[in-house]
mmCIF file of C-alpha atoms in Angstrom:
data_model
loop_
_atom_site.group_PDB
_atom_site.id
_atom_site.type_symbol
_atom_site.label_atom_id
_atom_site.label_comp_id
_atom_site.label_asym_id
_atom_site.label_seq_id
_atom_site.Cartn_x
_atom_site.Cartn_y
_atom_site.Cartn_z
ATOM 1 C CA UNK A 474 -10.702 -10.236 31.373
ATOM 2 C CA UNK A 475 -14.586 -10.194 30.573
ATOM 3 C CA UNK A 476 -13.965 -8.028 27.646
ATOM 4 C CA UNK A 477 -11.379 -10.089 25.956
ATOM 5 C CA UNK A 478 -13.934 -13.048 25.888
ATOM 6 C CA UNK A 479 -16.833 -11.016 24.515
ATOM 7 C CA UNK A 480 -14.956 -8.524 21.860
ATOM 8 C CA UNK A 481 -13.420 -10.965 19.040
ATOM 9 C CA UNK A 482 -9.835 -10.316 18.139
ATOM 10 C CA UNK A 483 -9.341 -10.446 14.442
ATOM 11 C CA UNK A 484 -6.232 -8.938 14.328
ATOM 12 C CA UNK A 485 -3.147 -8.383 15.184
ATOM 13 C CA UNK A 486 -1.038 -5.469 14.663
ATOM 14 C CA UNK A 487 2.379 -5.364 14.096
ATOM 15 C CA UNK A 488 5.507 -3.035 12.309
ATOM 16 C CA UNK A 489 8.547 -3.650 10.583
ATOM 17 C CA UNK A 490 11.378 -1.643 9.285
ATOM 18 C CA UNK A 491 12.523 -2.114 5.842
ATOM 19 C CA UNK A 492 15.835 0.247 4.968
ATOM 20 C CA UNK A 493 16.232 0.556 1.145
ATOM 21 C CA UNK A 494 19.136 2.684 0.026
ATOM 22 C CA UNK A 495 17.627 5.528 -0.282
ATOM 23 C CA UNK A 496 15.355 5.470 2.386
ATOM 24 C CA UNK A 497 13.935 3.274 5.496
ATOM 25 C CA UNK A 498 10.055 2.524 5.346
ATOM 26 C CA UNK A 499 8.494 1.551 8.616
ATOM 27 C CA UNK A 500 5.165 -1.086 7.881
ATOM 28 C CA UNK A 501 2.541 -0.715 10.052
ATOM 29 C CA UNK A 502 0.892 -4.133 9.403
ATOM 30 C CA UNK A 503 -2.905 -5.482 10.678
ATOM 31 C CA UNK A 504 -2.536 -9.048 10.830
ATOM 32 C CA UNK A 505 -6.354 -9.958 9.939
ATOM 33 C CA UNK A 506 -5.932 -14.014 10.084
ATOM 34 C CA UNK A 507 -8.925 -13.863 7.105
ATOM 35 C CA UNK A 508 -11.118 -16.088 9.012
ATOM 36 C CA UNK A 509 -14.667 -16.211 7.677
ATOM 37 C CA UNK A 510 -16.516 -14.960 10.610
ATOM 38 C CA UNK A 511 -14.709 -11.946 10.451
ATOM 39 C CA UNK A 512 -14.965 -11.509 7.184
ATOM 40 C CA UNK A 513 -17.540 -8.464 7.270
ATOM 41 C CA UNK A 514 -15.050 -6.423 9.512
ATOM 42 C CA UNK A 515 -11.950 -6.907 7.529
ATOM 43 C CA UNK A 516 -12.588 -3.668 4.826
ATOM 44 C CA UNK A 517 -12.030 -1.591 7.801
ATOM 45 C CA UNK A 518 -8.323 -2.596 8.259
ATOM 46 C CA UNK A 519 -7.396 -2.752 4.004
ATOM 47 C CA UNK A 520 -9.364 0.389 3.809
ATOM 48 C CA UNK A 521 -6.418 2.610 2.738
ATOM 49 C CA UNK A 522 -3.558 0.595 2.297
ATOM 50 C CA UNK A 523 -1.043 0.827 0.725
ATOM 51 C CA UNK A 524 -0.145 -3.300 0.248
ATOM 52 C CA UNK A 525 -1.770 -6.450 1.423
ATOM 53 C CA UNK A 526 -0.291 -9.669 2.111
ATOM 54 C CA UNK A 527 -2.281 -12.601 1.052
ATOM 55 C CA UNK A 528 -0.899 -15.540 3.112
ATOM 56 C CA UNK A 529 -1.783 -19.276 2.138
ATOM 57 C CA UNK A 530 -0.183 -22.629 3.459
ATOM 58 C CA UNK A 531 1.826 -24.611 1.085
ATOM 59 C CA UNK A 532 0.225 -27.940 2.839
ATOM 60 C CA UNK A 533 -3.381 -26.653 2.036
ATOM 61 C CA UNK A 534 -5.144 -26.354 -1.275
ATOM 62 C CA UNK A 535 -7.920 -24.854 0.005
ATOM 63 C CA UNK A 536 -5.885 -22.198 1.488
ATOM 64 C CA UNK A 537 -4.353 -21.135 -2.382
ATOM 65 C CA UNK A 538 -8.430 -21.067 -2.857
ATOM 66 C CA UNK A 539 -9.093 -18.422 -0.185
ATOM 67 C CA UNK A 540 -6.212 -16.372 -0.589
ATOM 68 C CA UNK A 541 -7.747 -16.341 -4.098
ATOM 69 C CA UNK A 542 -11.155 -15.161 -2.629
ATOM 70 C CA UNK A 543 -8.754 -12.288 -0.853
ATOM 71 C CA UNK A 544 -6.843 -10.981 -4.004
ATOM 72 C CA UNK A 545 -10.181 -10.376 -5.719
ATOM 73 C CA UNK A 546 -11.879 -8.651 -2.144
ATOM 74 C CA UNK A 547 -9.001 -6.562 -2.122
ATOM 75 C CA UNK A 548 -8.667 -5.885 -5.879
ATOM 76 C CA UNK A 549 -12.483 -5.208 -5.858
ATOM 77 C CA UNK A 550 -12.594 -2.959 -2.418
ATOM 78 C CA UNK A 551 -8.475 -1.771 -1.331
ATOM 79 C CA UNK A 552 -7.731 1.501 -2.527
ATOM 80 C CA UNK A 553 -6.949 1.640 -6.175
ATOM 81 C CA UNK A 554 -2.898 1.006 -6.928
ATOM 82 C CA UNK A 555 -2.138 -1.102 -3.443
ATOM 83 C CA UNK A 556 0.640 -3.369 -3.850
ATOM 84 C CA UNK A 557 -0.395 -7.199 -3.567
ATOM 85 C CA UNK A 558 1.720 -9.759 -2.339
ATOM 86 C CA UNK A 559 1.044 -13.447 -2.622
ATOM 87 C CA UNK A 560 2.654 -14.937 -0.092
ATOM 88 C CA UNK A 561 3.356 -19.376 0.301
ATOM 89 C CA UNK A 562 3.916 -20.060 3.751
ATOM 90 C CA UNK A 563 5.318 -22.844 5.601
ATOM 91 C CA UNK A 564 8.366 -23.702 2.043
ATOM 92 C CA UNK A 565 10.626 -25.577 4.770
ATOM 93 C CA UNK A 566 7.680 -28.209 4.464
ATOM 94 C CA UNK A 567 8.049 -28.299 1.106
ATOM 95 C CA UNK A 568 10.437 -30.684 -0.877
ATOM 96 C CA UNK A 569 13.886 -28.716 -1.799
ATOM 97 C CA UNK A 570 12.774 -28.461 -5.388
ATOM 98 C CA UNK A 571 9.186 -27.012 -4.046
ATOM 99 C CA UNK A 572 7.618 -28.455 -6.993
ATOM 100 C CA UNK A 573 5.676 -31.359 -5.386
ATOM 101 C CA UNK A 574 2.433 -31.897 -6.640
ATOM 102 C CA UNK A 575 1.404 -33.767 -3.587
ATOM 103 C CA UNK A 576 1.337 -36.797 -5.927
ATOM 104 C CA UNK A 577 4.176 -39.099 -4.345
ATOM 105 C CA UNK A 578 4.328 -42.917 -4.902
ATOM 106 C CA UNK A 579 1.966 -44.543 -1.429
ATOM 107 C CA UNK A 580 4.337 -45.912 1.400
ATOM 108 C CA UNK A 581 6.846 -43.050 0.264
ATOM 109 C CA UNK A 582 6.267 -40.855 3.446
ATOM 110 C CA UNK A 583 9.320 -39.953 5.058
ATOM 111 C CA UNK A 584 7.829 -36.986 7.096
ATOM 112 C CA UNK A 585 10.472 -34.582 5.666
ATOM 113 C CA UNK A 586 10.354 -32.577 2.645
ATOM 114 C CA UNK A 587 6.751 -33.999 1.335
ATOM 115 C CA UNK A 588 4.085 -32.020 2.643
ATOM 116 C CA UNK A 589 3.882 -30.094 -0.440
ATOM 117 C CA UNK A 590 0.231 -29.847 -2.089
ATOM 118 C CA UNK A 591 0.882 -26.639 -3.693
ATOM 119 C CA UNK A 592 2.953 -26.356 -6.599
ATOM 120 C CA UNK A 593 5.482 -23.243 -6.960
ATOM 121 C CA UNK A 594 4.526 -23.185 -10.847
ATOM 122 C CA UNK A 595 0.665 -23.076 -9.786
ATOM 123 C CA UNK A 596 0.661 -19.941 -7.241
ATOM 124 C CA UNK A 597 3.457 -18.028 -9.001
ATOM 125 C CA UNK A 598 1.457 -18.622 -12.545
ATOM 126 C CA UNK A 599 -2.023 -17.142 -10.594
ATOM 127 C CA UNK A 600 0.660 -14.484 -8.978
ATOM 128 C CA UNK A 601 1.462 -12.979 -12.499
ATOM 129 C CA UNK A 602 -1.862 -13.390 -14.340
ATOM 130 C CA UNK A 603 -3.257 -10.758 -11.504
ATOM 131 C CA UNK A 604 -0.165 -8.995 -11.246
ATOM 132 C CA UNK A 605 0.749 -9.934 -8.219
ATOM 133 C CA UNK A 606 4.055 -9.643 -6.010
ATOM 134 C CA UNK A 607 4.771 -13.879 -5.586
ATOM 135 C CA UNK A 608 6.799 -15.429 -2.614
ATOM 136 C CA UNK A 609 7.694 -18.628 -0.862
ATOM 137 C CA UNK A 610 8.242 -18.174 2.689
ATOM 138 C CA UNK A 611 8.683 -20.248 6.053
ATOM 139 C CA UNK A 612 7.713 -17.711 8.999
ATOM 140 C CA UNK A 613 9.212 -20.942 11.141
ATOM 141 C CA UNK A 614 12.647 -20.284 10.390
ATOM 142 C CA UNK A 615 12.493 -16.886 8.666
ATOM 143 C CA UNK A 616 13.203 -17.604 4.869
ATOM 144 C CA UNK A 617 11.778 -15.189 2.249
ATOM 145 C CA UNK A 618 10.228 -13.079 4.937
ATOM 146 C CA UNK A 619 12.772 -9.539 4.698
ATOM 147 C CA UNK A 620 12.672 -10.388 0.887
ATOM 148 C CA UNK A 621 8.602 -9.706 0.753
ATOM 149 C CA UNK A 622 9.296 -6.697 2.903
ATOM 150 C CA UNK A 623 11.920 -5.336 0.722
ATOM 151 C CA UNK A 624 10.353 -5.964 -2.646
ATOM 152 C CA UNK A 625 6.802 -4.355 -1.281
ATOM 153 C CA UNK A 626 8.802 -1.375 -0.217
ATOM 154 C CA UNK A 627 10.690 -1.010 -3.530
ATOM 155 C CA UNK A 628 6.980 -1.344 -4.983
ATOM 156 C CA UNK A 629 5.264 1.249 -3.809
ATOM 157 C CA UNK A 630 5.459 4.351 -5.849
ATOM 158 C CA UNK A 631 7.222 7.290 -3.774
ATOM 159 C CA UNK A 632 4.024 9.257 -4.288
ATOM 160 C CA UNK A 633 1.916 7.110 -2.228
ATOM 161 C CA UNK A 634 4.140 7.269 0.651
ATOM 162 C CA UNK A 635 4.575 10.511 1.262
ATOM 163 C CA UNK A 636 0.640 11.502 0.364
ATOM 164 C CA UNK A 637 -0.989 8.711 2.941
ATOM 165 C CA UNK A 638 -2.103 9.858 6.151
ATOM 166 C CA UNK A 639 -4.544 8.713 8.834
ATOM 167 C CA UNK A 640 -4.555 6.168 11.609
ATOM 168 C CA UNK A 641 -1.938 3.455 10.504
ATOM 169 C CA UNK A 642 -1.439 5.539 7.327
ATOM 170 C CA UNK A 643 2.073 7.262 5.777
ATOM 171 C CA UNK A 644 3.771 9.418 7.800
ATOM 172 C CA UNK A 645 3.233 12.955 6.559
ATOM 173 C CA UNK A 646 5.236 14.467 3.780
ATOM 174 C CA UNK A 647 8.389 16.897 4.486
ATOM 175 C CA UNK A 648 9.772 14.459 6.660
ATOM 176 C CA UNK A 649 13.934 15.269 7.362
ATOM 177 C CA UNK A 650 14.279 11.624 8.255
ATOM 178 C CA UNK A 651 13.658 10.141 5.043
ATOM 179 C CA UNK A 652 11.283 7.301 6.840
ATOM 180 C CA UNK A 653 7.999 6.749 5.546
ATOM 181 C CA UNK A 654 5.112 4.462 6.553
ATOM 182 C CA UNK A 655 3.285 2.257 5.297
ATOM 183 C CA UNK A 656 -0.041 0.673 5.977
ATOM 184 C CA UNK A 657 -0.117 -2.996 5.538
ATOM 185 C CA UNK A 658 -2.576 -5.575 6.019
ATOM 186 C CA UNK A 659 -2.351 -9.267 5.979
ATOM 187 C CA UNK A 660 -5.800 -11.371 5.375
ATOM 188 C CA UNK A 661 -4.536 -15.470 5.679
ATOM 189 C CA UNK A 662 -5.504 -18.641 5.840
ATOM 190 C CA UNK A 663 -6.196 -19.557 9.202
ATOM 191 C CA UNK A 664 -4.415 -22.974 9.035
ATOM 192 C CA UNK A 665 -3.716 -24.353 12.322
ATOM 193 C CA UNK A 666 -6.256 -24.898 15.031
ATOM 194 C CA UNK A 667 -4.878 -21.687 16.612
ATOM 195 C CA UNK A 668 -6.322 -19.691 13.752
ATOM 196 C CA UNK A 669 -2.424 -19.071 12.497
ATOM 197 C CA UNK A 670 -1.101 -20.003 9.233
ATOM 198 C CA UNK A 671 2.481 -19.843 10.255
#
């Protein structure tokens, strides 16, 4: 118990399976939270990977800000050719259209549908200017989430997958099974008071 309290956890890990047609691609993903204090450890979980996550929270401004500060660590540091994904989170707070600017009439809170401050246009207009994979997601109730998954997979060149190796890396080439790996990590805004943007 003693060593939980003195070693800092900054992340997580985590894998998914993502079967394509032609092939299924296991993620082996390092959920990094991107909080500040950590910030000098986190080049030891992109190092290497093959795709990053960038996870910011519809609801926060300042969160579209530091997943910007993340795209350009990782663009700047991440091996060369990794697969970025700019990811909203929390779109079932968002109003159906999910282009609220946050700029609704005063006394016109309903608590549904409203707590947009991010518009769609905004991230997915920063998304393709740096090339960038864009989604809207709600980890709450799951929407978007397989769709990032899938579209990362069907990003990453075929070369990359079978040539990675190391901890958390590909799997080696030759395999019969036609699964590969993928090293993923995930710096996000740490929203919530619990340090998770979800």
């Amino acid at each position: 118990m003693a060593d939980s309290i003195l070693t800092p956890h900054i992340a997580a890990f985590l894998t998914q399976k993502c079967n394509l047609p032609t092939r299924t691609i296991k993620f082996e993903i390092w959920d990094t939270a991107g909080q500040e204090r950590f910030a000098s450890l986190a080049p030891m979980y992109y190092r290497n990977a093959q795709s990053a996550l960038v996870v910011y929270d519809i609801t926060k401004p300042t969160s579209l800000i530091k997943a910007r500060h993340w795209v350009a660590e990782l663009q700047r540091q991440a091996s060369p050719g990794i697969v970025i994904a700019l990811v909203g989170n929390k779109s079932d707070l968002g109003n159906q259209a999910g282009e609220s600017s946050g700029d609704s009439a005063e006394g016109d809170d309903t608590g549904e549908g409203d707590a947009r401050k991010v518009t769609t246009a905004e991230a997915k207009s920063y998304a393709e200017e740096d090339g960038l994979l864009f989604f809207e997601t709600s980890a709450k109730i799951g929407t978007n989430v397989a769709e990032v998954f899938t579209a990362i997979a069907n990003a990453i060149p075929e070369t990359s997958l079978k040539g990675a190796r190391g901890p958390g890396g590909a799997a080696a080439g030759g395999r019969t099974d036609e699964q590969s790996r993928v090293k993923l990590t995930g710096p996000r805004e740490s929203a919530s008071h619990e340090g998770c943007a979800c």
